Amino acid sequence: MTTKSIGISADADEAGAAAGTGQHPSSREVSRRLLLGGAAAATVAGVGAAALPAAATSTTPAHRHPRPRHAPLWRVAAERGITFGSSTATWQVSDAEYAALFDREAGILFTEDDLLWYQLKPTPDAPLNFSLADTLFARARQQHQLMFAAHLVWDEGFGDGWPEDYLWELDKPDAEELLYGTAKAMVRRYRGRTAGWIVANEVTSPIGDDADELGFRTNVPWYATIGQEYVGRMFRLARRYDPHATLVLNEFGFETTNEYGDDPAARQEGILSVIDTLQRQHVPLDAVGVQAHLVASYWDSFDPKQYRRFLRQIAKRGLKILVTELDVLDDGLPADVRARDAAVGDIYADYLRVTLAEPAVKSVMAFGLSDRYTWLQEDFPREDGAARRPLAFDEDLHAKPAYRALRHALAHAPHRKPLWHAPRERRR
């Protein structure tokens, strides 16, 4: 295959929105489960990307939605040297009510799905379409927010336009051309405008469990076609074309056991082994992202002391730590809203008390701010039919106990040297 045959123009990174007008699909036209090609089958706690709405947008007038009367979360966090923000997508912030909440509370914007391949390159032959990501970057600039971009390499997020076996059947030169050509275009386009890149997402696993002897996942097409080297090479590409961005290895499953029997200690050991390997190879890795998709029904298996040791081990390797996708799957909790919200808030408090005690933790990003837009309702609806309530604000954008726990944890975290300063900090 040539670059033309796989849809990457030699100057794709300069083409921008002209690469395709790409009418954004309605959020209800596409199932996230189909878009991500079975990511849900891997593990509830391990999905790191696009969300679809749980319910219709509230029609209550915006002025009837009380906002917290205190300083916004981003400012509370910044006082302690922490950057607070959330994921979002263009289709979410087209909701004016939600956009106002997001603009108030978030100092950093995580690109939830506008840089995933089902949007960026929906078929193998499609030219790169940056129109949606451009819109999000422009919006963040207008709001004086930082950008956190994802993902340069992941084995999901392709959508129905990619045949199931397409990536697995590529030979090495074609796989390299496709993967690195796309990533190069992404990084060059947004260089200097991105605080951090998730360079590699979900590329590790417990040693001996879908992973090689060093902890690199083997059950992904890029490992099969390019080899273990694909991870280190992607970090080097990102450093070359965006030298000042924070480069992140992002992963899930470090907090508790889950319904699949995953052992958090084994997952921790796996990523530490990968980190050690990358550092021996002088790969420019700056930070580890812990997704923190927390699971209520297994929360009694959370070991605060052991988790703190894990964070400390990352810090001892000279790396920063970012919480990237914080939410709570509320299985095992009662349907009663008041009781469930209180329990979810307690989990936020427990987790953040331990996590923010580590000064290497520089950022907390939620995977959405409001239950109005949570991927958990779309992918994992409760068996009792009750709507999921995993986030700080409810569907009507009212603050919940999770908000209060989050705010308290940020306000009382030990002060640390910040990794980033949001542009809005200079405007106070």
XYZ file of C-alpha atoms in Angstrom:
428
model
C 0.000 0.000 0.000
C 1.026 3.577 -0.567
C 0.223 6.561 1.603
C -2.389 7.505 -0.946
C -4.057 4.104 -0.836
C -4.450 4.214 2.947
C -5.741 7.777 2.880
C -2.830 9.759 4.318
C -1.786 12.673 2.163
C 1.861 13.666 2.268
C 0.719 17.028 3.620
C -2.224 15.737 5.612
C -1.102 17.603 8.691
C -1.403 20.891 6.830
C -4.783 20.152 5.283
C -6.865 20.761 8.391
C -10.565 21.041 8.052
C -10.168 21.087 4.296
C -9.396 17.386 4.497
C -13.101 16.779 4.849
C -16.219 18.591 5.951
C -17.256 15.536 7.972
C -20.787 16.227 9.152
C -20.670 15.259 12.814
C -23.021 12.340 13.439
C -25.871 12.794 15.833
C -24.917 11.454 19.227
C -27.848 9.059 18.941
C -26.947 7.691 15.505
C -23.964 5.608 16.614
C -23.554 3.196 19.502
C -20.329 3.667 21.439
C -20.144 -0.096 21.793
C -20.000 -0.390 18.002
C -17.648 2.553 17.611
C -15.048 1.055 19.878
C -15.306 -2.421 18.423
C -15.838 -4.404 21.602
C -13.806 -2.514 24.167
C -16.505 -3.271 26.703
C -15.694 -6.945 26.463
C -12.240 -6.330 27.884
C -13.255 -4.789 31.194
C -15.750 -2.351 32.625
C -13.013 -0.269 34.176
C -10.774 -0.140 31.161
C -12.437 1.872 28.462
C -10.813 5.218 27.914
C -12.702 7.081 25.250
C -15.836 8.277 23.498
C -19.137 8.677 25.295
C -22.679 8.904 24.058
C -25.492 10.590 25.974
C -27.396 8.780 28.647
C -30.565 10.788 28.352
C -32.159 13.582 26.446
C -30.862 17.035 27.170
C -32.731 18.742 29.967
C -35.159 21.389 28.806
C -35.169 23.257 32.101
C -34.071 26.883 31.527
C -30.427 27.515 32.295
C -31.190 30.192 34.878
C -32.987 27.610 37.004
C -29.871 25.482 37.410
C -28.088 26.667 40.522
C -24.321 26.673 40.225
C -22.015 26.326 43.204
C -21.513 29.733 44.784
C -17.891 28.995 45.497
C -14.800 29.334 43.346
C -14.791 26.891 40.398
C -13.039 23.556 40.753
C -10.170 24.507 38.451
C -9.308 27.433 40.704
C -9.593 25.414 43.920
C -7.215 22.854 42.404
C -4.804 25.467 41.076
C -4.360 26.877 44.572
C -2.811 23.524 45.517
C -0.693 23.210 42.349
C -3.139 20.788 40.702
C -4.741 21.118 37.278
C -8.418 20.136 37.256
C -10.471 19.447 34.176
C -12.579 16.961 32.298
C -13.064 15.179 29.032
C -15.605 16.517 26.591
C -16.459 16.465 22.893
C -17.862 18.893 20.362
C -21.281 17.245 20.432
C -21.449 17.667 24.213
C -20.497 21.345 24.355
C -23.026 22.089 21.628
C -25.403 21.866 24.602
C -25.225 25.457 25.842
C -26.165 24.596 29.418
C -23.506 21.947 29.704
C -20.956 24.126 27.923
C -21.484 26.851 30.527
C -20.836 24.352 33.332
C -17.750 22.999 31.572
C -16.377 26.457 30.919
C -16.796 27.389 34.561
C -15.291 24.310 36.200
C -12.575 22.942 33.893
C -9.073 24.328 33.499
C -8.026 21.594 31.068
C -10.018 19.937 28.292
C -9.424 16.270 27.463
C -10.423 15.415 23.867
C -12.881 12.620 24.579
C -13.556 11.426 21.037
C -12.832 14.137 18.480
C -9.314 12.761 17.873
C -10.340 9.111 17.806
C -10.051 7.462 14.439
C -13.787 6.998 13.933
C -13.914 10.800 13.698
C -10.432 11.569 12.403
C -10.172 8.771 9.840
C -13.453 6.851 9.686
C -12.350 4.393 6.986
C -8.958 3.115 5.858
C -9.110 5.208 2.691
C -10.529 8.375 4.247
C -8.382 11.512 4.352
C -7.721 12.895 7.800
C -10.509 15.171 9.000
C -9.437 17.564 11.739
C -12.541 19.749 11.625
C -14.017 18.567 14.925
C -10.735 18.628 16.814
C -9.999 22.076 15.382
C -13.314 23.275 16.780
C -12.483 21.911 20.218
C -8.980 23.396 20.248
C -10.337 26.781 19.188
C -12.978 26.626 21.875
C -10.441 25.829 24.592
C -8.291 28.721 23.471
C -11.267 31.063 23.641
C -12.004 29.829 27.172
C -8.333 30.081 28.226
C -8.191 26.345 28.974
C -5.355 23.893 28.464
C -5.738 20.975 26.025
C -5.030 17.318 26.732
C -5.125 15.290 23.529
C -5.855 11.592 22.996
C -4.809 9.143 21.674
C -1.790 8.697 19.405
C -1.963 4.927 19.636
C -4.815 2.750 20.879
C -6.280 -0.496 19.656
C -9.873 0.777 19.820
C -11.894 3.770 18.646
C -12.080 2.876 14.955
C -15.796 2.480 14.325
C -17.722 0.481 11.761
C -15.761 1.835 8.792
C -12.774 -0.347 9.643
C -13.111 -4.053 8.761
C -12.523 -6.216 11.798
C -9.333 -7.841 10.525
C -7.935 -4.923 8.527
C -5.224 -3.835 10.936
C -4.187 -7.379 11.781
C -3.582 -8.202 8.117
C -1.220 -5.302 7.383
C 2.421 -6.043 6.792
C 4.908 -4.142 8.930
C 5.747 -1.327 6.457
C 2.069 -0.603 5.813
C 1.221 -0.697 9.526
C 4.055 1.714 10.264
C 2.985 4.016 7.458
C -0.597 4.069 8.667
C 0.082 4.458 12.395
C 3.009 6.857 12.351
C 1.751 8.857 9.389
C -1.524 9.551 11.187
C 0.186 10.320 14.489
C 2.711 12.630 12.844
C -0.097 14.602 11.232
C -1.910 14.886 14.578
C 1.112 16.024 16.557
C 2.383 18.474 13.954
C -1.043 20.049 13.628
C -1.448 20.744 17.350
C 2.166 21.177 18.441
C 2.612 23.997 20.872
C -1.128 24.000 21.610
C -1.305 20.804 23.661
C -0.320 20.559 27.323
C -0.104 16.797 27.077
C -0.606 13.878 24.725
C -1.781 10.430 25.679
C 0.822 8.849 23.473
C -0.017 5.229 24.284
C -3.344 4.138 25.726
C -3.968 0.701 27.236
C -0.817 -0.950 25.917
C 0.124 -2.831 29.111
C -1.263 -5.844 30.934
C -0.258 -8.256 33.710
C 2.794 -10.236 32.643
C 1.684 -13.573 31.246
C -1.929 -12.384 30.838
C -2.217 -11.103 27.267
C 1.202 -9.535 27.772
C 4.769 -10.449 26.978
C 7.502 -10.997 29.541
C 7.940 -7.222 29.936
C 4.260 -6.298 30.345
C 3.446 -5.050 26.820
C 0.045 -6.216 25.593
C 0.344 -8.713 22.779
C -3.336 -8.893 21.789
C -3.312 -5.627 19.840
C -2.742 -5.246 16.099
C 0.170 -2.818 16.402
C 2.147 -5.302 18.507
C 1.342 -8.067 16.028
C 2.325 -6.083 12.932
C 5.102 -3.760 14.134
C 6.307 -5.418 17.311
C 6.922 -4.264 20.871
C 8.918 -1.312 19.540
C 5.783 0.498 18.382
C 5.256 2.065 21.826
C 8.727 3.568 22.219
C 8.751 4.779 18.635
C 5.479 6.637 19.177
C 6.890 8.472 22.184
C 9.953 9.487 20.173
C 7.750 10.746 17.344
C 5.695 12.824 19.767
C 8.780 14.355 21.364
C 10.271 15.190 17.979
C 7.215 17.025 16.675
C 5.881 18.543 19.916
C 8.938 18.872 22.148
C 7.322 20.769 25.013
C 4.191 18.654 25.523
C 3.904 16.199 28.426
C 3.980 12.667 27.003
C 1.740 10.196 28.811
C 1.358 6.423 29.118
C -2.299 5.896 30.083
C -3.761 2.767 31.680
C -6.630 1.384 33.785
C -7.292 -1.205 36.457
C -4.935 -0.201 39.275
C -7.458 0.376 42.049
C -9.578 -2.730 42.706
C -10.415 -6.186 41.533
C -13.403 -6.394 39.194
C -15.998 -8.816 37.860
C -13.415 -10.333 35.511
C -11.063 -11.161 38.373
C -8.402 -8.678 37.309
C -5.783 -8.227 40.027
C -4.831 -4.557 40.486
C -1.404 -5.461 41.904
C -0.615 -7.504 38.791
C -1.673 -4.627 36.572
C 0.519 -2.278 38.599
C 3.487 -4.619 38.220
C 2.867 -4.843 34.494
C 2.989 -1.110 33.867
C 5.989 -0.627 36.153
C 7.840 -3.222 34.092
C 6.907 -1.391 30.893
C 8.054 1.907 32.400
C 11.395 0.365 33.368
C 11.827 -1.005 29.855
C 11.022 2.326 28.206
C 13.384 4.166 30.528
C 16.201 1.705 29.818
C 15.622 2.462 26.151
C 15.764 6.235 26.859
C 12.208 6.691 25.617
C 10.917 10.221 26.397
C 8.139 9.274 28.811
C 7.052 12.118 31.124
C 3.970 10.936 32.982
C 1.675 8.030 33.758
C -2.062 8.484 33.394
C -4.207 6.464 35.786
C -7.695 6.351 34.365
C -9.420 5.796 37.749
C -12.643 4.258 36.481
C -13.661 3.226 39.989
C -16.024 0.282 40.586
C -18.376 0.621 43.560
C -19.261 -3.056 43.845
C -15.582 -3.938 44.376
C -14.539 -0.909 46.366
C -13.928 -2.987 49.478
C -10.889 -4.436 47.664
C -9.237 -1.003 47.395
C -6.053 -1.070 49.485
C -5.031 2.528 50.259
C -1.555 1.684 51.544
C -0.746 -0.570 48.623
C -2.092 1.980 46.120
C -0.029 4.752 47.675
C 3.057 2.537 47.355
C 2.269 2.093 43.669
C 2.009 5.837 43.116
C 5.247 6.327 45.031
C 6.983 3.786 42.796
C 5.965 5.765 39.734
C 7.195 8.976 41.325
C 10.537 7.387 42.238
C 11.064 6.740 38.545
C 10.974 10.487 37.972
C 7.522 10.537 36.394
C 4.510 12.741 36.950
C 1.111 11.166 37.623
C -2.167 12.322 36.095
C -5.648 11.100 37.026
C -7.219 11.119 33.587
C -10.715 9.567 33.515
C -12.231 9.724 36.994
C -15.753 8.368 37.475
C -17.565 5.701 39.519
C -19.507 2.734 38.144
C -22.348 2.563 40.663
C -23.139 -1.167 40.460
C -23.784 -2.703 43.860
C -25.306 0.521 45.175
C -29.044 0.990 45.808
C -31.295 2.553 43.210
C -32.361 5.196 45.720
C -30.756 8.394 44.467
C -29.886 9.911 47.813
C -28.243 6.753 49.157
C -26.424 6.064 45.901
C -25.126 9.591 45.512
C -23.822 9.543 49.080
C -21.980 6.264 48.461
C -20.458 7.497 45.208
C -19.336 10.638 47.001
C -17.673 8.510 49.673
C -15.732 6.637 46.985
C -14.539 9.908 45.467
C -13.415 11.030 48.913
C -11.626 7.757 49.718
C -9.830 7.631 46.400
C -8.749 11.255 46.253
C -7.604 11.327 49.873
C -5.057 8.621 49.056
C -4.163 9.746 45.563
C -3.677 13.453 46.201
C -1.403 12.705 49.160
C 1.235 11.859 46.532
C 2.834 15.135 45.355
C 3.715 13.638 41.959
C -0.024 13.695 41.144
C -0.317 16.883 39.116
C -3.761 16.736 37.562
C -7.243 15.349 38.128
C -9.473 14.983 35.086
C -12.981 13.560 35.300
C -14.474 11.534 32.479
C -17.240 14.072 32.108
C -18.720 16.538 34.561
C -22.419 15.665 34.402
C -24.432 12.449 34.367
C -26.171 13.944 31.335
C -23.205 12.725 29.281
C -21.700 9.565 30.712
C -20.437 6.627 28.665
C -21.422 4.284 31.499
C -25.145 4.712 30.833
C -24.688 3.849 27.163
C -22.318 0.919 27.589
C -23.242 -0.447 31.007
C -26.828 0.410 31.983
C -27.880 -0.749 35.433
C -29.886 -3.967 35.564
C -32.552 -2.252 37.673
C -33.077 0.425 35.025
C -31.992 3.301 37.252
C -29.936 5.935 35.459
C -26.214 5.908 36.132
C -24.930 8.632 38.480
C -21.105 8.471 38.268
C -20.122 12.146 38.053
C -19.992 15.361 40.065
C -23.148 16.915 38.628
C -26.468 15.252 37.832
C -28.395 15.338 34.551
C -29.888 18.692 35.511
C -26.389 20.001 36.274
C -26.941 20.169 40.016
C -23.945 19.502 42.253
C -23.983 16.130 44.024
C -22.055 14.638 46.971
C -19.372 13.618 44.453
C -18.855 17.315 43.670
C -18.509 18.167 47.325
C -16.068 15.304 47.888
C -14.041 16.362 44.864
C -13.986 19.971 45.940
C -12.984 19.117 49.507
C -10.209 16.785 48.352
C -8.763 19.393 45.999
C -8.987 22.180 48.578
C -7.221 20.124 51.269
C -4.600 18.397 49.127
C -0.969 19.049 50.050
C 0.473 21.855 47.972
C 2.795 20.816 45.148
C 4.764 22.393 42.353
C 2.392 22.574 39.385
C 3.086 20.805 36.124
C 0.983 23.226 34.053
C -0.575 26.654 34.400
C -3.881 27.144 32.618
C -4.013 30.420 30.669
C -7.022 31.466 32.737
C -4.860 31.480 35.875
C -3.113 34.574 34.558
C -6.478 36.322 34.162
C -7.550 36.155 37.821
